[in-house]
Amino acid sequence: MRMTYEELKGYNLLSKEERLVYNLLTLQHPDWSYSQLITQTKITSILELVVKESKDLNEAKVIITVLNEAKKWLIKFANISKDIISVLDNSINEVLKKDYLLSEHEREQYFYYKQSHPDWTHEQLIMMAKLTTMYDNDYTV
Amino acid sequence: MKEKKYDFMIQNLLAAILGNKVSKDDWNSIMGALDKEIKEKPFRVAVIGQSGVGKSTTLNAVFGLNNYVSDVAEGTTKIEEKVFPMRDGFNLSIYDMPGLNCDVDKDIEYEEMYKKILPGCDVIVYIINAHSRDLGEDCRILKEVVMPICNTNNLKDNFILAFNKIDTIGEMQDPNDEELKWDIINNVPTEKLKEAIKVKLNDLVTKLIDEKVIGGADSIKAEQVVFYSAVFNYNLGDFLMAITKAGKRGWIWTSTVGLENIGKWSDKVLR
């Protein structure tokens, strides 16, 4: 089945293993659409993770999602001015920035989380290190 | 000067992130909007499923309810909103919905109930037994009743398809095979059970994709499907993630009490 350009872009984002699954599914289900094939491929990957032994909650991933969803809500429904949203946006991006220089305390937190959560990405570790440090500091608004 | 910490995680997170980058007035307007949204409206959840799929255990495990017992009688046509105060003025509201059955008259009544209740819900959870042999009835209900209501009312993103009882998949295949039983000590599937779970769930999902309940243009996405065991509190993180992304207000659950219920993040960060 030929893919559209958009579909091809989605296919290219799949990992090597996922592409193998996708290609196998095209043979097993020649009548399925791209959307059906990609969904089954993703769910097969999800199932691999579901049975993995370290099923600890990935708090960093949840927090990033909460912040992004809350931001979307603030923009759409809370009547918050664009200026504040842009401050919020920049601040969130700043926290998430990969190459952001860490303070000594943040670095300590980074390695603490790295040890306790060896599966986290660098980006997730940076975010948790920075957020935890911010919570440790007094803040005034 | 150290300001007071706020009631909920989202407020504390924003305080930490925004710090003194916004004026006091702007900060008050953000907090006011959040406070109103969190405290004035309960977080409404509809849970749908045939009897025996584990609605009560799911509500207890995922939503932190204390010994909630589903009391939806077979054939009931009246569904009441049950409100559970969480903390600091935040309430959870549950609609415990019966699954449809093959009784055409009753199904029509149920469908009307679904139409009335679902549009007001922040999250709609449809629970399927992961060891089901036959998804025929669930497929029909999803395709003919639930998904059309969700699509008509712009609720597709509020929907979560939840496969409970993944721990029992092995036992249903061979109750005498010890290697197919859940490893209770480590709370993980055994190696043999892992394979059985993958095969069984892939099989169920394939059927749902074939029927275009998942993966079609008007159907739900892979991220809206969760596999878990409520009894063993297994893989509830994925469930929480799905709630967080659900609809316009899913994040409210996670950022108020949801992560506290099943998370392990330090208290200093959460409160």
GROMACS .gro file of N, CA and C in nm, chain A residues 25 29 31-67 69-74 76-81 83-85 87-95 100 105 109 112-113 117 120 127-128 131-132 134-141, chain B residues 1-6 9-24 26-27 29-30 33-34 37 166 188-189 191 193-194 197-198 201-202 205-206 209-212 214-217 220-223 225 227 234-238 240-241 244-249 251-252 254-255 259 262-266 268-271:
model
  492
   25LEU      N    1   0.269  -0.649   0.976
   25LEU     CA    2   0.123  -0.628   0.980
   25LEU      C    3   0.065  -0.600   0.842
   29HIS      N    4  -0.242  -0.808   0.731
   29HIS     CA    5  -0.371  -0.737   0.714
   29HIS      C    6  -0.363  -0.644   0.593
   31ASP      N    7  -0.574  -0.540   0.403
   31ASP     CA    8  -0.687  -0.449   0.387
   31ASP      C    9  -0.686  -0.335   0.487
   32TRP      N   10  -0.594  -0.335   0.583
   32TRP     CA   11  -0.593  -0.230   0.685
   32TRP      C   12  -0.540  -0.098   0.630
   33SER      N   13  -0.595   0.011   0.685
   33SER     CA   14  -0.547   0.144   0.647
   33SER      C   15  -0.418   0.173   0.723
   34TYR      N   16  -0.351   0.279   0.683
   34TYR     CA   17  -0.228   0.322   0.753
   34TYR      C   18  -0.258   0.344   0.900
   35SER      N   19  -0.372   0.409   0.926
   35SER     CA   20  -0.409   0.442   1.063
   35SER      C   21  -0.426   0.316   1.149
   36GLN      N   22  -0.487   0.213   1.092
   36GLN     CA   23  -0.503   0.087   1.165
   36GLN      C   24  -0.367   0.021   1.190
   37LEU      N   25  -0.283   0.021   1.086
   37LEU     CA   26  -0.151  -0.043   1.098
   37LEU      C   27  -0.064   0.027   1.203
   38ILE      N   28  -0.066   0.159   1.200
   38ILE     CA   29   0.021   0.233   1.293
   38ILE      C   30  -0.031   0.217   1.437
   39THR      N   31  -0.164   0.208   1.451
   39THR     CA   32  -0.221   0.190   1.586
   39THR      C   33  -0.180   0.055   1.643
   40GLN      N   34  -0.193  -0.049   1.561
   40GLN     CA   35  -0.154  -0.183   1.611
   40GLN      C   36  -0.004  -0.185   1.642
   41THR      N   37   0.076  -0.119   1.558
   41THR     CA   38   0.221  -0.114   1.583
   41THR      C   39   0.250  -0.048   1.716
   42LYS      N   40   0.183   0.066   1.741
   42LYS     CA   41   0.207   0.138   1.866
   42LYS      C   42   0.164   0.054   1.986
   43ILE      N   43   0.048  -0.012   1.971
   43ILE     CA   44  -0.001  -0.091   2.084
   43ILE      C   45   0.090  -0.211   2.111
   44THR      N   46   0.148  -0.267   2.005
   44THR     CA   47   0.243  -0.376   2.025
   44THR      C   48   0.363  -0.326   2.107
   45SER      N   49   0.409  -0.204   2.078
   45SER     CA   50   0.519  -0.145   2.156
   45SER      C   51   0.476  -0.120   2.299
   46ILE      N   52   0.353  -0.068   2.315
   46ILE     CA   53   0.302  -0.040   2.450
   46ILE      C   54   0.299  -0.171   2.530
   47LEU      N   55   0.253  -0.279   2.465
   47LEU     CA   56   0.244  -0.408   2.535
   47LEU      C   57   0.381  -0.459   2.579
   48GLU      N   58   0.483  -0.432   2.497
   48GLU     CA   59   0.619  -0.470   2.536
   48GLU      C   60   0.655  -0.402   2.669
   49LEU      N   61   0.616  -0.274   2.681
   49LEU     CA   62   0.647  -0.200   2.803
   49LEU      C   63   0.561  -0.245   2.920
   50VAL      N   64   0.436  -0.279   2.890
   50VAL     CA   65   0.344  -0.320   2.996
   50VAL      C   66   0.399  -0.439   3.074
   51VAL      N   67   0.463  -0.532   3.004
   51VAL     CA   68   0.512  -0.652   3.073
   51VAL      C   69   0.658  -0.639   3.120
   52LYS      N   70   0.718  -0.523   3.097
   52LYS     CA   71   0.855  -0.503   3.144
   52LYS      C   72   0.857  -0.497   3.296
   53GLU      N   73   0.967  -0.538   3.356
   53GLU     CA   74   0.967  -0.547   3.501
   53GLU      C   75   0.966  -0.413   3.573
   54SER      N   76   1.039  -0.316   3.520
   54SER     CA   77   1.037  -0.188   3.592
   54SER      C   78   0.918  -0.106   3.544
   55LYS      N   79   0.808  -0.118   3.617
   55LYS     CA   80   0.688  -0.045   3.577
   55LYS      C   81   0.665   0.073   3.670
   56ASP      N   82   0.774   0.131   3.721
   56ASP     CA   83   0.758   0.245   3.810
   56ASP      C   84   0.695   0.361   3.735
   57LEU      N   85   0.617   0.435   3.808
   57LEU     CA   86   0.553   0.553   3.750
   57LEU      C   87   0.660   0.654   3.709
   58ASN      N   88   0.651   0.705   3.589
   58ASN     CA   89   0.747   0.804   3.543
   58ASN      C   90   0.692   0.943   3.577
   59GLU      N   91   0.725   0.988   3.699
   59GLU     CA   92   0.666   1.114   3.747
   59GLU      C   93   0.703   1.232   3.657
   60ALA      N   94   0.828   1.232   3.610
   60ALA     CA   95   0.873   1.345   3.529
   60ALA      C   96   0.787   1.359   3.403
   61LYS      N   97   0.759   1.244   3.342
   61LYS     CA   98   0.679   1.246   3.220
   61LYS      C   99   0.537   1.295   3.251
   62VAL      N  100   0.486   1.252   3.365
   62VAL     CA  101   0.351   1.295   3.404
   62VAL      C  102   0.350   1.446   3.429
   63ILE      N  103   0.452   1.496   3.499
   63ILE     CA  104   0.456   1.638   3.531
   63ILE      C  105   0.466   1.723   3.404
   64ILE      N  106   0.550   1.679   3.308
   64ILE     CA  107   0.561   1.754   3.182
   64ILE      C  108   0.425   1.759   3.115
   65THR      N  109   0.356   1.645   3.114
   65THR     CA  110   0.224   1.640   3.049
   65THR      C  111   0.125   1.730   3.123
   66VAL      N  112   0.126   1.725   3.255
   66VAL     CA  113   0.035   1.810   3.334
   66VAL      C  114   0.058   1.958   3.298
   67LEU      N  115   0.184   1.998   3.296
   67LEU     CA  116   0.214   2.139   3.267
   67LEU      C  117   0.166   2.179   3.128
   69GLU      N  118  -0.072   2.035   2.948
   69GLU     CA  119  -0.218   2.033   2.941
   69GLU      C  120  -0.277   2.153   3.015
   70ALA      N  121  -0.218   2.186   3.131
   70ALA     CA  122  -0.267   2.301   3.208
   70ALA      C  123  -0.246   2.429   3.128
   71LYS      N  124  -0.134   2.436   3.058
   71LYS     CA  125  -0.107   2.555   2.976
   71LYS      C  126  -0.213   2.569   2.867
   72LYS      N  127  -0.243   2.455   2.802
   72LYS     CA  128  -0.345   2.458   2.696
   72LYS      C  129  -0.478   2.508   2.752
   73TRP      N  130  -0.511   2.463   2.873
   73TRP     CA  131  -0.637   2.503   2.935
   73TRP      C  132  -0.635   2.653   2.967
   74LEU      N  133  -0.523   2.699   3.023
   74LEU     CA  134  -0.513   2.842   3.059
   74LEU      C  135  -0.529   2.929   2.935
   76LYS      N  136  -0.687   2.848   2.651
   76LYS     CA  137  -0.819   2.836   2.588
   76LYS      C  138  -0.935   2.881   2.675
   77PHE      N  139  -0.927   2.850   2.802
   77PHE     CA  140  -1.048   2.868   2.884
   77PHE      C  141  -1.036   2.966   3.000
   78ALA      N  142  -0.916   3.005   3.035
   78ALA     CA  143  -0.904   3.081   3.160
   78ALA      C  144  -0.894   3.232   3.139
   79ASN      N  145  -0.905   3.274   3.014
   79ASN     CA  146  -0.903   3.417   2.990
   79ASN      C  147  -0.776   3.484   3.042
   80ILE      N  148  -0.667   3.414   3.034
   80ILE     CA  149  -0.539   3.467   3.082
   80ILE      C  150  -0.472   3.541   2.965
   81SER      N  151  -0.414   3.655   2.994
   81SER     CA  152  -0.359   3.736   2.885
   81SER      C  153  -0.243   3.664   2.814
   83ASP      N  154   0.033   3.778   2.728
   83ASP     CA  155   0.164   3.810   2.785
   83ASP      C  156   0.203   3.709   2.894
   84ILE      N  157   0.104   3.678   2.978
   84ILE     CA  158   0.133   3.584   3.088
   84ILE      C  159   0.163   3.445   3.030
   85ILE      N  160   0.083   3.409   2.928
   85ILE     CA  161   0.104   3.277   2.868
   85ILE      C  162   0.245   3.269   2.810
   87VAL      N  163   0.507   3.430   2.916
   87VAL     CA  164   0.600   3.415   3.029
   87VAL      C  165   0.600   3.269   3.076
   88LEU      N  166   0.478   3.212   3.085
   88LEU     CA  167   0.465   3.073   3.129
   88LEU      C  168   0.534   2.978   3.032
   89ASP      N  169   0.510   3.004   2.904
   89ASP     CA  170   0.570   2.923   2.799
   89ASP      C  171   0.723   2.924   2.809
   90ASN      N  172   0.775   3.046   2.819
   90ASN     CA  173   0.921   3.060   2.827
   90ASN      C  174   0.976   2.992   2.951
   91SER      N  175   0.901   3.007   3.061
   91SER     CA  176   0.949   2.948   3.186
   91SER      C  177   0.950   2.796   3.179
   92ILE      N  178   0.842   2.742   3.119
   92ILE     CA  179   0.838   2.595   3.106
   92ILE      C  180   0.951   2.548   3.015
   93ASN      N  181   0.968   2.619   2.903
   93ASN     CA  182   1.075   2.580   2.810
   93ASN      C  183   1.212   2.588   2.876
   94GLU      N  184   1.226   2.692   2.961
   94GLU     CA  185   1.353   2.711   3.030
   94GLU      C  186   1.381   2.589   3.119
   95VAL      N  187   1.274   2.545   3.188
   95VAL     CA  188   1.290   2.429   3.276
   95VAL      C  189   1.324   2.304   3.195
  100TYR      N  190   2.051   2.354   2.966
  100TYR     CA  191   2.047   2.452   3.072
  100TYR      C  192   2.153   2.421   3.178
  105HIS      N  193   2.334   2.248   4.347
  105HIS     CA  194   2.225   2.173   4.409
  105HIS      C  195   2.145   2.096   4.304
  109GLN      N  196   2.072   1.696   4.261
  109GLN     CA  197   1.939   1.638   4.238
  109GLN      C  198   1.939   1.553   4.110
  112TYR      N  199   2.091   1.232   4.181
  112TYR     CA  200   2.004   1.156   4.271
  112TYR      C  201   1.895   1.086   4.188
  113TYR      N  202   1.833   1.163   4.100
  113TYR     CA  203   1.727   1.104   4.016
  113TYR      C  204   1.783   1.005   3.914
  117HIS      N  205   1.622   0.660   3.906
  117HIS     CA  206   1.542   0.634   3.785
  117HIS      C  207   1.634   0.619   3.663
  120TRP      N  208   1.515   0.715   3.302
  120TRP     CA  209   1.471   0.848   3.260
  120TRP      C  210   1.566   0.908   3.156
  127MET      N  211   1.463   1.826   3.420
  127MET     CA  212   1.343   1.891   3.468
  127MET      C  213   1.318   1.864   3.615
  128MET      N  214   1.334   1.739   3.655
  128MET     CA  215   1.309   1.705   3.794
  128MET      C  216   1.412   1.772   3.885
  131LEU      N  217   1.307   2.139   3.907
  131LEU     CA  218   1.183   2.159   3.983
  131LEU      C  219   1.203   2.133   4.132
  132THR      N  220   1.273   2.026   4.163
  132THR     CA  221   1.294   1.993   4.305
  132THR      C  222   1.373   2.104   4.371
  134MET      N  223   1.381   2.417   4.284
  134MET     CA  224   1.295   2.535   4.300
  134MET      C  225   1.205   2.520   4.421
  135TYR      N  226   1.159   2.398   4.444
  135TYR     CA  227   1.074   2.375   4.561
  135TYR      C  228   1.151   2.388   4.691
  136ASP      N  229   1.278   2.356   4.684
  136ASP     CA  230   1.359   2.368   4.805
  136ASP      C  231   1.385   2.515   4.841
  137ASN      N  232   1.386   2.599   4.737
  137ASN     CA  233   1.411   2.742   4.762
  137ASN      C  234   1.280   2.809   4.801
  138ASP      N  235   1.290   2.914   4.878
  138ASP     CA  236   1.171   2.993   4.905
  138ASP      C  237   1.131   3.065   4.778
  139TYR      N  238   1.005   3.082   4.758
  139TYR     CA  239   0.965   3.162   4.643
  139TYR      C  240   0.862   3.264   4.685
  140THR      N  241   0.866   3.373   4.619
  140THR     CA  242   0.766   3.478   4.648
  140THR      C  243   0.698   3.515   4.519
  141VAL      N  244   0.571   3.543   4.529
  141VAL     CA  245   0.498   3.583   4.409
  141VAL      C  246   0.428   3.714   4.436
  142MET      N  247   1.072   3.671   5.194
  142MET     CA  248   0.959   3.620   5.270
  142MET      C  249   0.906   3.492   5.206
  143LYS      N  250   0.882   3.394   5.286
  143LYS     CA  251   0.831   3.269   5.230
  143LYS      C  252   0.679   3.275   5.221
  144GLU      N  253   0.627   3.260   5.102
  144GLU     CA  254   0.481   3.265   5.084
  144GLU      C  255   0.422   3.129   5.121
  145LYS      N  256   0.292   3.128   5.143
  145LYS     CA  257   0.228   3.000   5.178
  145LYS      C  258   0.233   2.905   5.059
  146LYS      N  259   0.244   2.779   5.089
  146LYS     CA  260   0.236   2.679   4.981
  146LYS      C  261   0.089   2.662   4.948
  147TYR      N  262   0.062   2.625   4.825
  147TYR     CA  263  -0.077   2.616   4.783
  147TYR      C  264  -0.134   2.477   4.808
  150MET      N  265  -0.090   2.049   4.365
  150MET     CA  266   0.037   2.039   4.295
  150MET      C  267   0.050   2.138   4.181
  151ILE      N  268  -0.056   2.154   4.103
  151ILE     CA  269  -0.045   2.242   3.986
  151ILE      C  270  -0.014   2.385   4.028
  152GLN      N  271  -0.075   2.429   4.140
  152GLN     CA  272  -0.048   2.565   4.187
  152GLN      C  273   0.096   2.578   4.234
  153ASN      N  274   0.142   2.475   4.305
  153ASN     CA  275   0.280   2.478   4.352
  153ASN      C  276   0.380   2.471   4.237
  154LEU      N  277   0.344   2.392   4.136
  154LEU     CA  278   0.433   2.381   4.019
  154LEU      C  279   0.444   2.517   3.949
  155LEU      N  280   0.328   2.579   3.927
  155LEU     CA  281   0.330   2.708   3.858
  155LEU      C  282   0.403   2.813   3.941
  156ALA      N  283   0.385   2.806   4.074
  156ALA     CA  284   0.455   2.902   4.160
  156ALA      C  285   0.605   2.884   4.147
  157ALA      N  286   0.647   2.758   4.142
  157ALA     CA  287   0.791   2.731   4.130
  157ALA      C  288   0.845   2.775   3.995
  158ILE      N  289   0.764   2.754   3.892
  158ILE     CA  290   0.812   2.785   3.757
  158ILE      C  291   0.805   2.935   3.728
  159LEU      N  292   0.693   2.995   3.765
  159LEU     CA  293   0.678   3.136   3.732
  159LEU      C  294   0.752   3.226   3.830
  160GLY      N  295   0.764   3.177   3.955
  160GLY     CA  296   0.836   3.255   4.055
  160GLY      C  297   0.786   3.398   4.059
  161ASN      N  298   0.878   3.491   4.052
  161ASN     CA  299   0.833   3.631   4.054
  161ASN      C  300   0.838   3.694   3.915
  162LYS      N  301   0.815   3.608   3.814
  162LYS     CA  302   0.821   3.659   3.676
  162LYS      C  303   0.691   3.728   3.634
  163VAL      N  304   0.585   3.711   3.712
  163VAL     CA  305   0.460   3.780   3.677
  163VAL      C  306   0.419   3.870   3.794
  164SER      N  307   0.338   3.970   3.760
  164SER     CA  308   0.296   4.063   3.865
  164SER      C  309   0.201   3.994   3.961
  165LYS      N  310   0.183   4.056   4.077
  165LYS     CA  311   0.094   3.996   4.177
  165LYS      C  312  -0.048   3.983   4.122
  167ASP      N  313  -0.142   3.951   3.805
  167ASP     CA  314  -0.148   3.842   3.706
  167ASP      C  315  -0.146   3.706   3.776
  168TRP      N  316  -0.061   3.698   3.877
  168TRP     CA  317  -0.052   3.572   3.952
  168TRP      C  318  -0.188   3.540   4.016
  170SER      N  319  -0.475   3.633   3.916
  170SER     CA  320  -0.577   3.595   3.817
  170SER      C  321  -0.555   3.450   3.771
  171ILE      N  322  -0.429   3.404   3.762
  171ILE     CA  323  -0.405   3.263   3.727
  171ILE      C  324  -0.456   3.173   3.840
  174ALA      N  325  -0.834   3.162   3.855
  174ALA     CA  326  -0.894   3.077   3.749
  174ALA      C  327  -0.877   2.929   3.785
  175LEU      N  328  -0.759   2.894   3.835
  175LEU     CA  329  -0.734   2.754   3.871
  175LEU      C  330  -0.821   2.710   3.988
  178GLU      N  331  -1.175   2.657   3.880
  178GLU     CA  332  -1.191   2.535   3.799
  178GLU      C  333  -1.181   2.409   3.885
  307ILE      N  334  -0.525  -0.798   3.363
  307ILE     CA  335  -0.424  -0.863   3.279
  307ILE      C  336  -0.352  -0.974   3.356
  329VAL      N  337   0.486  -0.880   3.942
  329VAL     CA  338   0.511  -0.871   3.797
  329VAL      C  339   0.461  -1.001   3.733
  330PRO      N  340   0.439  -0.999   3.602
  330PRO     CA  341   0.404  -1.126   3.537
  330PRO      C  342   0.527  -1.216   3.529
  332GLU      N  343   0.775  -1.491   3.336
  332GLU     CA  344   0.822  -1.486   3.197
  332GLU      C  345   0.718  -1.548   3.101
  334LEU      N  346   0.400  -1.585   3.158
  334LEU     CA  347   0.278  -1.503   3.157
  334LEU      C  348   0.296  -1.379   3.070
  335LYS      N  349   0.419  -1.325   3.070
  335LYS     CA  350   0.445  -1.207   2.986
  335LYS      C  351   0.408  -1.237   2.842
  338ILE      N  352   0.036  -1.270   2.799
  338ILE     CA  353  -0.030  -1.139   2.803
  338ILE      C  354  -0.016  -1.068   2.668
  339LYS      N  355   0.108  -1.070   2.615
  339LYS     CA  356   0.132  -1.001   2.487
  339LYS      C  357   0.047  -1.062   2.376
  342LEU      N  358  -0.344  -0.992   2.447
  342LEU     CA  359  -0.387  -0.853   2.430
  342LEU      C  360  -0.369  -0.807   2.285
  343ASN      N  361  -0.262  -0.854   2.221
  343ASN     CA  362  -0.246  -0.821   2.079
  343ASN      C  363  -0.364  -0.874   1.998
  346VAL      N  364  -0.671  -0.658   2.070
  346VAL     CA  365  -0.657  -0.528   2.004
  346VAL      C  366  -0.677  -0.543   1.852
  347THR      N  367  -0.622  -0.652   1.797
  347THR     CA  368  -0.638  -0.676   1.653
  347THR      C  369  -0.787  -0.680   1.616
  350ILE      N  370  -0.923  -0.333   1.624
  350ILE     CA  371  -0.875  -0.254   1.509
  350ILE      C  372  -0.949  -0.299   1.383
  351ASP      N  373  -0.965  -0.430   1.372
  351ASP     CA  374  -1.041  -0.484   1.258
  351ASP      C  375  -1.181  -0.424   1.251
  352GLU      N  376  -1.240  -0.406   1.369
  352GLU     CA  377  -1.375  -0.350   1.378
  352GLU      C  378  -1.375  -0.197   1.375
  353LYS      N  379  -1.257  -0.140   1.365
  353LYS     CA  380  -1.237   0.005   1.363
  353LYS      C  381  -1.287   0.075   1.490
  355ILE      N  382  -1.072   0.094   1.733
  355ILE     CA  383  -0.944   0.163   1.751
  355ILE      C  384  -0.882   0.181   1.612
  356GLY      N  385  -0.814   0.294   1.595
  356GLY     CA  386  -0.733   0.309   1.475
  356GLY      C  387  -0.802   0.360   1.351
  357GLY      N  388  -0.935   0.369   1.351
  357GLY     CA  389  -1.004   0.426   1.235
  357GLY      C  390  -1.007   0.577   1.244
  358ALA      N  391  -1.059   0.640   1.139
  358ALA     CA  392  -1.059   0.786   1.136
  358ALA      C  393  -1.138   0.845   1.253
  361ILE      N  394  -1.072   0.571   1.850
  361ILE     CA  395  -0.977   0.617   1.951
  361ILE      C  396  -0.833   0.582   1.913
  362LYS      N  397  -0.740   0.656   1.975
  362LYS     CA  398  -0.599   0.639   1.942
  362LYS      C  399  -0.531   0.541   2.038
  363ALA      N  400  -0.413   0.496   1.999
  363ALA     CA  401  -0.339   0.399   2.082
  363ALA      C  402  -0.316   0.452   2.223
  364GLU      N  403  -0.294   0.584   2.235
  364GLU     CA  404  -0.264   0.642   2.366
  364GLU      C  405  -0.384   0.638   2.460
  366VAL      N  406  -0.566   0.375   2.504
  366VAL     CA  407  -0.589   0.236   2.545
  366VAL      C  408  -0.491   0.203   2.658
  368PHE      N  409  -0.366  -0.092   2.963
  368PHE     CA  410  -0.369  -0.232   3.006
  368PHE      C  411  -0.319  -0.234   3.151
  375TYR      N  412  -0.114  -0.269   3.912
  375TYR     CA  413  -0.009  -0.283   3.812
  375TYR      C  414  -0.038  -0.195   3.690
  376ASN      N  415   0.063  -0.119   3.654
  376ASN     CA  416   0.057  -0.030   3.537
  376ASN      C  417  -0.045   0.081   3.551
  377LEU      N  418  -0.066   0.130   3.672
  377LEU     CA  419  -0.160   0.240   3.691
  377LEU      C  420  -0.101   0.373   3.642
  378GLY      N  421   0.031   0.376   3.626
  378GLY     CA  422   0.095   0.497   3.573
  378GLY      C  423   0.044   0.530   3.433
  379ASP      N  424   0.029   0.427   3.350
  379ASP     CA  425  -0.022   0.450   3.215
  379ASP      C  426  -0.166   0.499   3.221
  381LEU      N  427  -0.295   0.676   3.465
  381LEU     CA  428  -0.289   0.816   3.509
  381LEU      C  429  -0.252   0.907   3.392
  382MET      N  430  -0.159   0.859   3.310
  382MET     CA  431  -0.116   0.938   3.194
  382MET      C  432  -0.234   0.957   3.098
  385THR      N  433  -0.460   1.214   3.239
  385THR     CA  434  -0.400   1.348   3.227
  385THR      C  435  -0.426   1.408   3.090
  386LYS      N  436  -0.419   1.323   2.987
  386LYS     CA  437  -0.435   1.373   2.850
  386LYS      C  438  -0.582   1.377   2.807
  387ALA      N  439  -0.670   1.324   2.891
  387ALA     CA  440  -0.810   1.313   2.848
  387ALA      C  441  -0.881   1.448   2.847
  388GLY      N  442  -0.949   1.475   2.739
  388GLY     CA  443  -1.034   1.594   2.728
  388GLY      C  444  -0.965   1.723   2.765
  389LYS      N  445  -1.047   1.818   2.812
  389LYS     CA  446  -0.993   1.949   2.845
  389LYS      C  447  -0.947   1.956   2.989
  390ARG      N  448  -1.001   1.866   3.074
  390ARG     CA  449  -0.976   1.880   3.217
  390ARG      C  450  -0.908   1.760   3.282
  392TRP      N  451  -0.605   1.682   3.317
  392TRP     CA  452  -0.488   1.722   3.396
  392TRP      C  453  -0.526   1.765   3.537
  393ILE      N  454  -0.652   1.807   3.553
  393ILE     CA  455  -0.693   1.855   3.686
  393ILE      C  456  -0.687   1.740   3.787
  395THR      N  457  -0.491   1.471   3.781
  395THR     CA  458  -0.352   1.437   3.810
  395THR      C  459  -0.284   1.542   3.896
  396SER      N  460  -0.314   1.667   3.866
  396SER     CA  461  -0.240   1.775   3.932
  396SER      C  462  -0.301   1.817   4.065
  400LEU      N  463  -0.182   1.219   4.116
  400LEU     CA  464  -0.043   1.173   4.128
  400LEU      C  465  -0.011   1.134   4.273
  403ILE      N  466  -0.131   0.762   4.342
  403ILE     CA  467  -0.053   0.647   4.299
  403ILE      C  468   0.094   0.679   4.279
  404GLY      N  469   0.131   0.806   4.300
  404GLY     CA  470   0.270   0.843   4.277
  404GLY      C  471   0.355   0.827   4.401
  405LYS      N  472   0.483   0.841   4.380
  405LYS     CA  473   0.573   0.827   4.494
  405LYS      C  474   0.662   0.949   4.508
  406TRP      N  475   0.628   1.052   4.432
  406TRP     CA  476   0.714   1.170   4.433
  406TRP      C  477   0.711   1.231   4.572
  407SER      N  478   0.822   1.292   4.611
  407SER     CA  479   0.835   1.338   4.749
  407SER      C  480   0.729   1.440   4.786
  409LYS      N  481   0.750   1.703   4.953
  409LYS     CA  482   0.788   1.843   4.940
  409LYS      C  483   0.754   1.897   4.801
  410VAL      N  484   0.753   1.810   4.704
  410VAL     CA  485   0.721   1.856   4.569
  410VAL      C  486   0.570   1.859   4.547
  411LEU      N  487   0.504   1.764   4.606
  411LEU     CA  488   0.360   1.755   4.582
  411LEU      C  489   0.280   1.859   4.659
  412ARG      N  490   0.320   1.891   4.779
  412ARG     CA  491   0.239   1.981   4.862
  412ARG      C  492   0.308   2.115   4.881
   0.00000   0.00000   0.00000
